[in-house]
Backbone as ProteinMPNN parsed JSONL, in Angstrom:
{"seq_chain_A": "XXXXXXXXXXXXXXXXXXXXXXXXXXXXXXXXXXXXXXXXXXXXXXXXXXXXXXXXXXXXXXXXXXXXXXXXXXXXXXXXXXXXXXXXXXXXXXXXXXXXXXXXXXXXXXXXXXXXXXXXXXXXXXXXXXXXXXXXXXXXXXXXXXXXXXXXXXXXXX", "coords_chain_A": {"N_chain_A": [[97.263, 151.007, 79.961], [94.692, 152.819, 78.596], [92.81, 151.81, 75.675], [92.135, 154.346, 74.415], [93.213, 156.318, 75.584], [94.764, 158.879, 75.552], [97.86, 160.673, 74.961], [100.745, 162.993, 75.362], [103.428, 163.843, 73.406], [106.766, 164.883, 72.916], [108.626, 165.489, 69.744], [110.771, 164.193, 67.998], [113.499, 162.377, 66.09], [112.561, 160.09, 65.79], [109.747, 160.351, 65.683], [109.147, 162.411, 63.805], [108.935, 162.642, 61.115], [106.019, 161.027, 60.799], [105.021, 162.766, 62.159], [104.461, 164.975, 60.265], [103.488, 164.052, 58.165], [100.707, 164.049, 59.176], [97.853, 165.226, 58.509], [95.155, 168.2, 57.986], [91.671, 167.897, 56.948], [90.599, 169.145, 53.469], [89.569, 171.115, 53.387], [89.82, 172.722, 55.602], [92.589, 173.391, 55.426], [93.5, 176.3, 54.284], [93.333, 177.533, 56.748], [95.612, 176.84, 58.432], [98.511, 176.246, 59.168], [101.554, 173.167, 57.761], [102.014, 170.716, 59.101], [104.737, 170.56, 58.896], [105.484, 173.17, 58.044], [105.82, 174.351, 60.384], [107.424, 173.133, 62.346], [109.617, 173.7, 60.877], [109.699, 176.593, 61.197], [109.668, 176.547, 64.271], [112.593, 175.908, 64.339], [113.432, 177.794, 62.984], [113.059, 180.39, 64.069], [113.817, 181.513, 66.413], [113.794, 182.974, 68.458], [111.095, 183.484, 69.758], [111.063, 180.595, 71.368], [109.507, 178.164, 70.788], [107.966, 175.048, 71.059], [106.904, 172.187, 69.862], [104.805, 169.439, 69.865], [103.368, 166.265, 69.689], [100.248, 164.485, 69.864], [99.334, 161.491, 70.999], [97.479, 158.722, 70.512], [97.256, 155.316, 71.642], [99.98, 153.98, 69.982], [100.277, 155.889, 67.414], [100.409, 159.011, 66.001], [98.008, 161.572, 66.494], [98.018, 164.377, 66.459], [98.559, 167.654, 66.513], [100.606, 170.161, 68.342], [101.841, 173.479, 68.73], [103.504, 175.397, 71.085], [104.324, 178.258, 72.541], [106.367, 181.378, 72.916], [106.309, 182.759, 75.085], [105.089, 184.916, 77.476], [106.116, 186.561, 80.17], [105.793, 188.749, 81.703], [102.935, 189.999, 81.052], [101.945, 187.332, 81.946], [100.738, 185.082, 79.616], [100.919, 182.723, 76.989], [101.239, 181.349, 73.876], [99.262, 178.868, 72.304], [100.086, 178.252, 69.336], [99.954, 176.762, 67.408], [97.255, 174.001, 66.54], [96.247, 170.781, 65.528], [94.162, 168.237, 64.749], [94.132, 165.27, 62.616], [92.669, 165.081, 60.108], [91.424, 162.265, 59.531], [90.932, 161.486, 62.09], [88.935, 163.515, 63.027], [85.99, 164.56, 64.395], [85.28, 162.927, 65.878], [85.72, 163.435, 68.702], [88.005, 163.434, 69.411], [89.502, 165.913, 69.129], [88.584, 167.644, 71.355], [89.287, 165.933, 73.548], [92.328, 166.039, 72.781], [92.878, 169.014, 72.815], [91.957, 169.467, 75.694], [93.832, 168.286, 77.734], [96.037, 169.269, 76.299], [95.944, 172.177, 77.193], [95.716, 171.653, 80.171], [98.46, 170.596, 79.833], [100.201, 172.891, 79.715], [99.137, 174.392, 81.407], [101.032, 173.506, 83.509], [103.462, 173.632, 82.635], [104.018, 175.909, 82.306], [103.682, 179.08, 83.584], [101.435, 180.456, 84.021], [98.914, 182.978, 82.995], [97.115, 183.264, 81.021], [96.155, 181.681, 77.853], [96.641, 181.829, 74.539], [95.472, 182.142, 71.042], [95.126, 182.314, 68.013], [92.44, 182.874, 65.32], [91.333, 182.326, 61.979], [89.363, 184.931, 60.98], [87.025, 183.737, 59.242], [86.485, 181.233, 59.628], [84.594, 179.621, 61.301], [83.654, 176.783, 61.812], [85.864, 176.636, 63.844], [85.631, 178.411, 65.905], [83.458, 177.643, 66.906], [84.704, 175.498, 67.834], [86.207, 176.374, 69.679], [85.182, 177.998, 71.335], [83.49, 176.027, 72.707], [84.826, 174.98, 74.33], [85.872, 176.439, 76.378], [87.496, 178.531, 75.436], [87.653, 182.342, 74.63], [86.739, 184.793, 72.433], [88.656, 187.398, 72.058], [88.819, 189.884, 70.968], [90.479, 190.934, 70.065], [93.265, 191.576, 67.509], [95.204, 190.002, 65.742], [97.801, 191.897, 64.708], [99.917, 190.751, 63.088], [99.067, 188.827, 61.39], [96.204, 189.118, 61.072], [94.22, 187.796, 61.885], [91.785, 187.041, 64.321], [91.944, 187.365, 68.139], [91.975, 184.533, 70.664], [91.258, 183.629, 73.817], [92.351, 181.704, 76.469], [91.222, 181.488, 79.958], [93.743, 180.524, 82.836], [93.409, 181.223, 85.471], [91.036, 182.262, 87.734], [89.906, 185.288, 87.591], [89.652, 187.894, 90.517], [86.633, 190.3, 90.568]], "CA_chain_A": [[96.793, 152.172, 79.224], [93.497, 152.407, 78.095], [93.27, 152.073, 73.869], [91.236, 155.419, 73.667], [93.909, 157.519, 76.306], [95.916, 160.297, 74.787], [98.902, 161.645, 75.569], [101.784, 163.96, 74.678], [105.043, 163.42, 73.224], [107.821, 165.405, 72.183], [108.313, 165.419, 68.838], [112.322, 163.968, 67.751], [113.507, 162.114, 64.905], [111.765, 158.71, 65.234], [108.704, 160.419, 64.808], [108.952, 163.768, 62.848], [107.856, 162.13, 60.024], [104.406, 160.8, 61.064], [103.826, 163.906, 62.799], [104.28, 165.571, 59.375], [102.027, 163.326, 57.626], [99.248, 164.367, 59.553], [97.378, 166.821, 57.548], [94.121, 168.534, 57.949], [90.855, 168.42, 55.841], [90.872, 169.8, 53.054], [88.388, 172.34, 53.35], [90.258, 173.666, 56.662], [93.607, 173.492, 54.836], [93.723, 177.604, 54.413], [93.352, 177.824, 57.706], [96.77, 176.722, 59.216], [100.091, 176.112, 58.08], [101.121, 172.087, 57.828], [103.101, 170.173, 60.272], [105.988, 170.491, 58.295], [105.944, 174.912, 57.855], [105.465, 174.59, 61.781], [108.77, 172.374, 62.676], [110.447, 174.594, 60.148], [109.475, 177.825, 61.851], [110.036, 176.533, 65.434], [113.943, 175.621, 64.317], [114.308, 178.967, 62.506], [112.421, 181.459, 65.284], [114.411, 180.847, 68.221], [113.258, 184.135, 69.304], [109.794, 182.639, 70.793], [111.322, 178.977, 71.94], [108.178, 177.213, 70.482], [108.082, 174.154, 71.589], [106.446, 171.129, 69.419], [104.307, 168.089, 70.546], [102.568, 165.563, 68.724], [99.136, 163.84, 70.4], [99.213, 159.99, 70.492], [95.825, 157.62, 70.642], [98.237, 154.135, 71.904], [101.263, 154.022, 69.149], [99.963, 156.706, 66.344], [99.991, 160.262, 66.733], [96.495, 161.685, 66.029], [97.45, 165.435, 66.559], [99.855, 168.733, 66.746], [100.496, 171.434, 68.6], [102.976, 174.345, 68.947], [104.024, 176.41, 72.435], [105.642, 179.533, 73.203], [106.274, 182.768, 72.924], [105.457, 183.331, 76.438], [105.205, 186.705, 78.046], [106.085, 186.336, 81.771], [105.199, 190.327, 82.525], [101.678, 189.765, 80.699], [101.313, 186.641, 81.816], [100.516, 184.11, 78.681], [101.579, 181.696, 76.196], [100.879, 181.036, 72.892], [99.05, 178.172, 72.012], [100.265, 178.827, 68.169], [99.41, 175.662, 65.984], [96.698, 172.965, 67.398], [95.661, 170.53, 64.352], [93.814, 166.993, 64.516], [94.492, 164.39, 61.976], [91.813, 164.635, 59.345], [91.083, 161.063, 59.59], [90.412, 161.438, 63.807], [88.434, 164.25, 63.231], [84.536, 164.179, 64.089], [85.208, 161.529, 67.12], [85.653, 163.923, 69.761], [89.705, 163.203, 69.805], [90.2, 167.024, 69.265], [88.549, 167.887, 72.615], [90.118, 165.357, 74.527], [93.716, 166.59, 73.03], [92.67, 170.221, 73.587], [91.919, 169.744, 77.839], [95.361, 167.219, 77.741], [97.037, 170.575, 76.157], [95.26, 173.171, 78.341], [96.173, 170.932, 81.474], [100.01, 170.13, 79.947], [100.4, 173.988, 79.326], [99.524, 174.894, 82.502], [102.243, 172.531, 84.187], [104.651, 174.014, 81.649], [104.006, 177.459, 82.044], [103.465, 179.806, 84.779], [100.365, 182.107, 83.051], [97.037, 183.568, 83.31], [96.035, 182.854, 79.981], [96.697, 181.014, 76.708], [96.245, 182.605, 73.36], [95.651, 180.922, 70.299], [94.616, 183.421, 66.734], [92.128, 182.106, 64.157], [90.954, 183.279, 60.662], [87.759, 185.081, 61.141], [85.98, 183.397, 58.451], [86.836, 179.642, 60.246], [83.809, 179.256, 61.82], [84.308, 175.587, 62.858], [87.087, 176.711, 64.936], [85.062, 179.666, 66.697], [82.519, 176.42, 67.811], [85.433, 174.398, 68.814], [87.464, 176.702, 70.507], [84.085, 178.561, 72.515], [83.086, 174.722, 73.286], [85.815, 174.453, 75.214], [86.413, 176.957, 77.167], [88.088, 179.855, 75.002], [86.938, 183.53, 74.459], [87.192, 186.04, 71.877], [89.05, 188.574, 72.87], [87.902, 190.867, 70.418], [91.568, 191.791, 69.529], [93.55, 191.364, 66.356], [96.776, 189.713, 65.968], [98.714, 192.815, 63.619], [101.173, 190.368, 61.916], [98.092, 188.373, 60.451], [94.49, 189.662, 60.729], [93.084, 186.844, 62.648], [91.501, 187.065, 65.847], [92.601, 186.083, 69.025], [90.973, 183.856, 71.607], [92.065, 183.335, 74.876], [91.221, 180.949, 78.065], [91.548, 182.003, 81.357], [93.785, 179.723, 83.365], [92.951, 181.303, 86.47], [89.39, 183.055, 87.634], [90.186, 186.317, 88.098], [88.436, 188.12, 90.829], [85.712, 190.637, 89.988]], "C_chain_A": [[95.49, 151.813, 78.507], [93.17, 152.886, 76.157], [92.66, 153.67, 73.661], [92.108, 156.818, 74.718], [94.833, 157.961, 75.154], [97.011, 161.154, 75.055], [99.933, 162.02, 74.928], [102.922, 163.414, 74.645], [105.739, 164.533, 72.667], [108.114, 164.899, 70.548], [109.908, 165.277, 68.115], [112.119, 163.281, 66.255], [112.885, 161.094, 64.319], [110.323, 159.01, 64.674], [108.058, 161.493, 64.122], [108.263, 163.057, 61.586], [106.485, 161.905, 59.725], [103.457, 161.693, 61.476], [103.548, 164.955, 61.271], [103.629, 165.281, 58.019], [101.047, 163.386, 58.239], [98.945, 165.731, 58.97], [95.542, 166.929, 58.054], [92.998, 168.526, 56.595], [91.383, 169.213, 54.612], [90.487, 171.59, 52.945], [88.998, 173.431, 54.653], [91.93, 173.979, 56.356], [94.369, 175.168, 54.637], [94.114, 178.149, 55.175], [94.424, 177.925, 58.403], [97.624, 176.224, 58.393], [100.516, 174.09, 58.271], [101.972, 172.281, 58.768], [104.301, 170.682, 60.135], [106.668, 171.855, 58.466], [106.06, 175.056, 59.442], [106.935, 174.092, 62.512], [109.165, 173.451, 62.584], [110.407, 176.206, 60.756], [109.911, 177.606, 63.182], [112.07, 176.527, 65.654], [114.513, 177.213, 64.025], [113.739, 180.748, 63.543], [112.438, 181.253, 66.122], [114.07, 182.031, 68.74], [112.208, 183.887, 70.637], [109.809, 181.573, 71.36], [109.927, 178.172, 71.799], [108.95, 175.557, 70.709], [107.244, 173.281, 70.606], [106.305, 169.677, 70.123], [103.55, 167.242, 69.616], [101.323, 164.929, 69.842], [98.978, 162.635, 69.905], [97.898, 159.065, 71.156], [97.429, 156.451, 70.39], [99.626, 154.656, 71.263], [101.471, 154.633, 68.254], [100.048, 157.818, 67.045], [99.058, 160.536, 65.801], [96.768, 163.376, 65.78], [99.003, 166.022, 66.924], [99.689, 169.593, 67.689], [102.056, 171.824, 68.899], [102.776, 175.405, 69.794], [104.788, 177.366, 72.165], [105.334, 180.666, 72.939], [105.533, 183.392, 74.012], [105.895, 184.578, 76.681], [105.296, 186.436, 79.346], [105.556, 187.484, 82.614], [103.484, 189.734, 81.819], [100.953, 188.316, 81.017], [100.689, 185.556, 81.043], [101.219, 183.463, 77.751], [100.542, 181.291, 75.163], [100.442, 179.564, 72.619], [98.465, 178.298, 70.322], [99.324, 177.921, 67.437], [98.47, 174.475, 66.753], [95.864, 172.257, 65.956], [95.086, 168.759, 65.115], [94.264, 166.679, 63.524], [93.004, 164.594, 61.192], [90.609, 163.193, 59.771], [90.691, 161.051, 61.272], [89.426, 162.092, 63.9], [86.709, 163.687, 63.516], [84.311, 163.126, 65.295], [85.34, 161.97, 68.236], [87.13, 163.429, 70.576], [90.555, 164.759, 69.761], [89.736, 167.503, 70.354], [89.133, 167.589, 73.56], [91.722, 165.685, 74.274], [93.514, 168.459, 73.538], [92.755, 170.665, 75.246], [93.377, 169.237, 77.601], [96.121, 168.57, 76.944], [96.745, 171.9, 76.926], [95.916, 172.937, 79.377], [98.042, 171.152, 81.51], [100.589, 171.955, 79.554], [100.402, 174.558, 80.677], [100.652, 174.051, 83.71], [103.322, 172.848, 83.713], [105.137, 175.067, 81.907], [103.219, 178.259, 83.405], [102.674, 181.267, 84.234], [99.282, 182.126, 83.427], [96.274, 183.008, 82.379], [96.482, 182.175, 78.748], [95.84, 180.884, 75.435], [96.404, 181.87, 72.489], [95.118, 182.045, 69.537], [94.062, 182.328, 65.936], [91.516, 182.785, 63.599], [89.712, 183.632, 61.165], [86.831, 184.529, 60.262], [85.78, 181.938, 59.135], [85.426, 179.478, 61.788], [83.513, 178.11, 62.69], [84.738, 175.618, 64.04], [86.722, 177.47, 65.647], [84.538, 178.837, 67.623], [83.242, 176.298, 68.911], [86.007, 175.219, 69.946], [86.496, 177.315, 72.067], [83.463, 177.037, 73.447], [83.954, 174.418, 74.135], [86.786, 175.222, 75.803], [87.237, 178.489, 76.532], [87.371, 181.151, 74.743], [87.356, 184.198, 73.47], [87.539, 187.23, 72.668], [88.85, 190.172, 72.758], [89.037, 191.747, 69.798], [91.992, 191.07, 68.155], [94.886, 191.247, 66.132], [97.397, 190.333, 64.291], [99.59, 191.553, 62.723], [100.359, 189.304, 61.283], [96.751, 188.512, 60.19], [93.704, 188.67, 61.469], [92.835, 187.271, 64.208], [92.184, 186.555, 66.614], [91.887, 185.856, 70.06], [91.82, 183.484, 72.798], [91.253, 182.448, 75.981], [92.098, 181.242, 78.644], [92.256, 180.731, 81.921], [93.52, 179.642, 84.732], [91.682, 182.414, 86.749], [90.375, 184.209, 88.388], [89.113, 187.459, 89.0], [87.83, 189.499, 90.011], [86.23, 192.234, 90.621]], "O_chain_A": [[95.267, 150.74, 77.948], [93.302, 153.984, 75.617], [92.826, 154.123, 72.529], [91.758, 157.996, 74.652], [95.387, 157.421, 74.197], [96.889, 162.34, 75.362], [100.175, 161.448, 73.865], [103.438, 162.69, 75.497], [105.109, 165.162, 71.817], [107.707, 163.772, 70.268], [110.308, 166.338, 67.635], [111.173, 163.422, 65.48], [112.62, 160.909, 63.131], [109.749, 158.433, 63.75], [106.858, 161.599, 63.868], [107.061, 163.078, 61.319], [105.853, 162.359, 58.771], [102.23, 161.782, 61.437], [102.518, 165.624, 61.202], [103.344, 166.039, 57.092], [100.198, 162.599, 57.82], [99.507, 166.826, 58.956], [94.849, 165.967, 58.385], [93.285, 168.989, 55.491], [92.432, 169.854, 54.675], [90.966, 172.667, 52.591], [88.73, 174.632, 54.704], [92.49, 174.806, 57.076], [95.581, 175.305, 54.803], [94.948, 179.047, 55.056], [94.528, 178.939, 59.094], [97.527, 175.862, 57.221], [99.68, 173.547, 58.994], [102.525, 173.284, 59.219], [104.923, 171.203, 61.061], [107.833, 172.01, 58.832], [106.503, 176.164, 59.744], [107.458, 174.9, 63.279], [109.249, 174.262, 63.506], [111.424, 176.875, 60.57], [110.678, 178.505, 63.528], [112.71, 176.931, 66.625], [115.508, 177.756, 64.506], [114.188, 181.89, 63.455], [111.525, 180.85, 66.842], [114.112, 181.922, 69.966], [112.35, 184.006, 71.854], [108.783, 181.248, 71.957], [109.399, 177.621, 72.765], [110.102, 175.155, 70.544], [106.357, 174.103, 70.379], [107.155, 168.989, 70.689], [103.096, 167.834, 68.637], [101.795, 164.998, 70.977], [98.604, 162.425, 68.751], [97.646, 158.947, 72.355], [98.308, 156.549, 69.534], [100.309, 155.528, 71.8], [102.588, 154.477, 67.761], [99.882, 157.911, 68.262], [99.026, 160.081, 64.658], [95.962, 163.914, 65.021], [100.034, 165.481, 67.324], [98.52, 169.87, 67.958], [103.037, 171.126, 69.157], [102.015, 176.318, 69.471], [105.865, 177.275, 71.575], [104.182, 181.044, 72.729], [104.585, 184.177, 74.01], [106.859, 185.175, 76.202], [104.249, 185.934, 79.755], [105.064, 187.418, 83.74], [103.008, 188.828, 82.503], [99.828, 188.019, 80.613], [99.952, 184.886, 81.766], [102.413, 183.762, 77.768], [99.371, 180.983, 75.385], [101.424, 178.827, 72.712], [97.303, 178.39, 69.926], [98.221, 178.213, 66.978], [99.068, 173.968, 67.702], [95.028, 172.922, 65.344], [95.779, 168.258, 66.001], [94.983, 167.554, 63.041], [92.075, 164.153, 61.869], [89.437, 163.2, 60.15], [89.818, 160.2, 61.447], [88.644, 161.677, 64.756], [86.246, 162.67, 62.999], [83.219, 162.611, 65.54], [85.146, 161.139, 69.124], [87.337, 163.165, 71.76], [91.715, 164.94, 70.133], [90.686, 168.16, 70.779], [89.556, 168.371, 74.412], [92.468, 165.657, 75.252], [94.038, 168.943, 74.541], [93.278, 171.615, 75.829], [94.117, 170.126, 77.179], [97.243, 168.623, 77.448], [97.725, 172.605, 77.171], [96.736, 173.778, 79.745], [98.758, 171.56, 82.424], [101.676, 171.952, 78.977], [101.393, 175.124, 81.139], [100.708, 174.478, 84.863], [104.325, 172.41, 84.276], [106.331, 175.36, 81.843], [102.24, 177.818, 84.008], [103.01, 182.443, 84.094], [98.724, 181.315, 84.166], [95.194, 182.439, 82.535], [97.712, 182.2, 78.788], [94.825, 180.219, 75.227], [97.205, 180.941, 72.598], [94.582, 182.9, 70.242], [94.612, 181.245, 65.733], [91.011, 183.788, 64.105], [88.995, 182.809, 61.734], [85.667, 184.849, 60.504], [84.609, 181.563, 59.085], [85.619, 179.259, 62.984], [83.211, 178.183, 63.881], [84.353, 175.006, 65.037], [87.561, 177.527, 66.546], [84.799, 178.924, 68.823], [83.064, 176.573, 70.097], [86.244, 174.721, 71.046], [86.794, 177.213, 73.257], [83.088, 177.06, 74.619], [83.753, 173.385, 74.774], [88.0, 175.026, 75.867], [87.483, 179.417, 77.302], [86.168, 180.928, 74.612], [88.581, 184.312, 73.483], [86.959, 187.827, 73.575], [88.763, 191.123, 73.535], [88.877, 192.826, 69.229], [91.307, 190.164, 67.679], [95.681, 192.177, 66.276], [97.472, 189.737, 63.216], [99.77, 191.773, 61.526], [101.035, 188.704, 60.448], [96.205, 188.067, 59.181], [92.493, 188.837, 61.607], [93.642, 187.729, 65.017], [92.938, 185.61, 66.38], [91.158, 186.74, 70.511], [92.976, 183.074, 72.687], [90.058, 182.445, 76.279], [93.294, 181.34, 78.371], [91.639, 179.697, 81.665], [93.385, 178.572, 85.325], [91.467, 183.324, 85.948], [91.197, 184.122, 89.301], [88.063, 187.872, 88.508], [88.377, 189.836, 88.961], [85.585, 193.245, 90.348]]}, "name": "protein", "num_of_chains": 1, "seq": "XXXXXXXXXXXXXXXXXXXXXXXXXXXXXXXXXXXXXXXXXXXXXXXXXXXXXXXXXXXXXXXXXXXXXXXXXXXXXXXXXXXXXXXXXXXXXXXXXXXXXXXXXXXXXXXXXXXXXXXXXXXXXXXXXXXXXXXXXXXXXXXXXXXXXXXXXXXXXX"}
C-alpha cells in the first residue's frame, strides 16, 4: 500500500470513536453537523438506510461520509454528510476521498446521479464540489434551505 492511498472503511466499534474526533474547521463548523449528530441520525432514521464510512490515509481515518436515501424510480442517492479532517485539509486529501466516494457509490448503488445539499452562503464548498465534477441544480432541499448539487453518473444523451 502506498503511504498516501486512501480507502474506505465501514465505520464499527473499534473505530467510532476516531471517526468522531474528526472535526471540521472552525470557520466551516455551521456548515455541517459533526461526526457524532451523523452516527446518531443514521441509527435513529432507519427510514433512509444511511450508511456510514470513514476515509483512511494508512491506519488514521482522515474523513466522513454518509449514504442513502436512495430513490430507485428517480434514480439517485444521497451523498448526505462528506467532511475532511481539519488537520488534512488544504493537501488535496478531500479530492482524492471525494473520486474514491463517487467511484465506491457507484459500485454500491445502481443511479444516475448523486445528490449532496449545501448552505448557500458556503462558498468553499460551491469551489470544491464544481471542481470536481458536481452541478447546481438550481433546486432547494424544502426540509433545510440549502441547495442541491448533483453529479451525473452517467452522460445522458442529448
Amino acid at each position: 500500500m502506498k503511504v498516501n492511498e486512501i480507502r474506505i472503511q465501514q465505520i464499527d466499534a473499534f473505530n467510532r470513536e476516531a471517526v468522531i474526533a474528526l472535526t471540521v474547521d472552525e470557520k466551516q463548523s455551521r456548515f455541517i453537523e459533526t461526526n457524532a449528530e451523523s452516527l446518531q441520525e443514521m441509527t435513529e432514521d432507519t427510514k433512509y438506510d444511511w450508511q456510514s464510512f470513514a476515509f483512511y490515509e494508512v491506519e488514521r481515518p482522515v474523513g466522513f461520509m454518509m449514504v442513502g436515501a436512495e430513490n430507485q424510480t428517480e434514480r439517485y442517492v444521497w451523498l448526505d454528510r462528506f467532511m475532511i479532517d481539519q488537520h488534512e485539509q488544504g493537501k488535496g486529501v478531500g479530492t482524492k476521498c471525494l473520486r474514491i466516494a463517487v467511484e465506491f457509490i457507484q459500485t454500491q448503488y445502481d443511479v444516475d446521479d448523486i445528490i449532496l445539499s449545501l448552505h448557500q452562503e458556503n462558498e468553499a464548498a460551491k469551489r470544491f464540489y464544481a471542481k470536481n465534477g458536481f452541478v447546481d441544480s438550481g433546486l432547494i432541499d424544502e426540509s433545510n434551505g440549502e441547495a442541491i448539487w448533483v453529479y451525473h453518473t452517467k452522460t445522458r444523451p442529448s
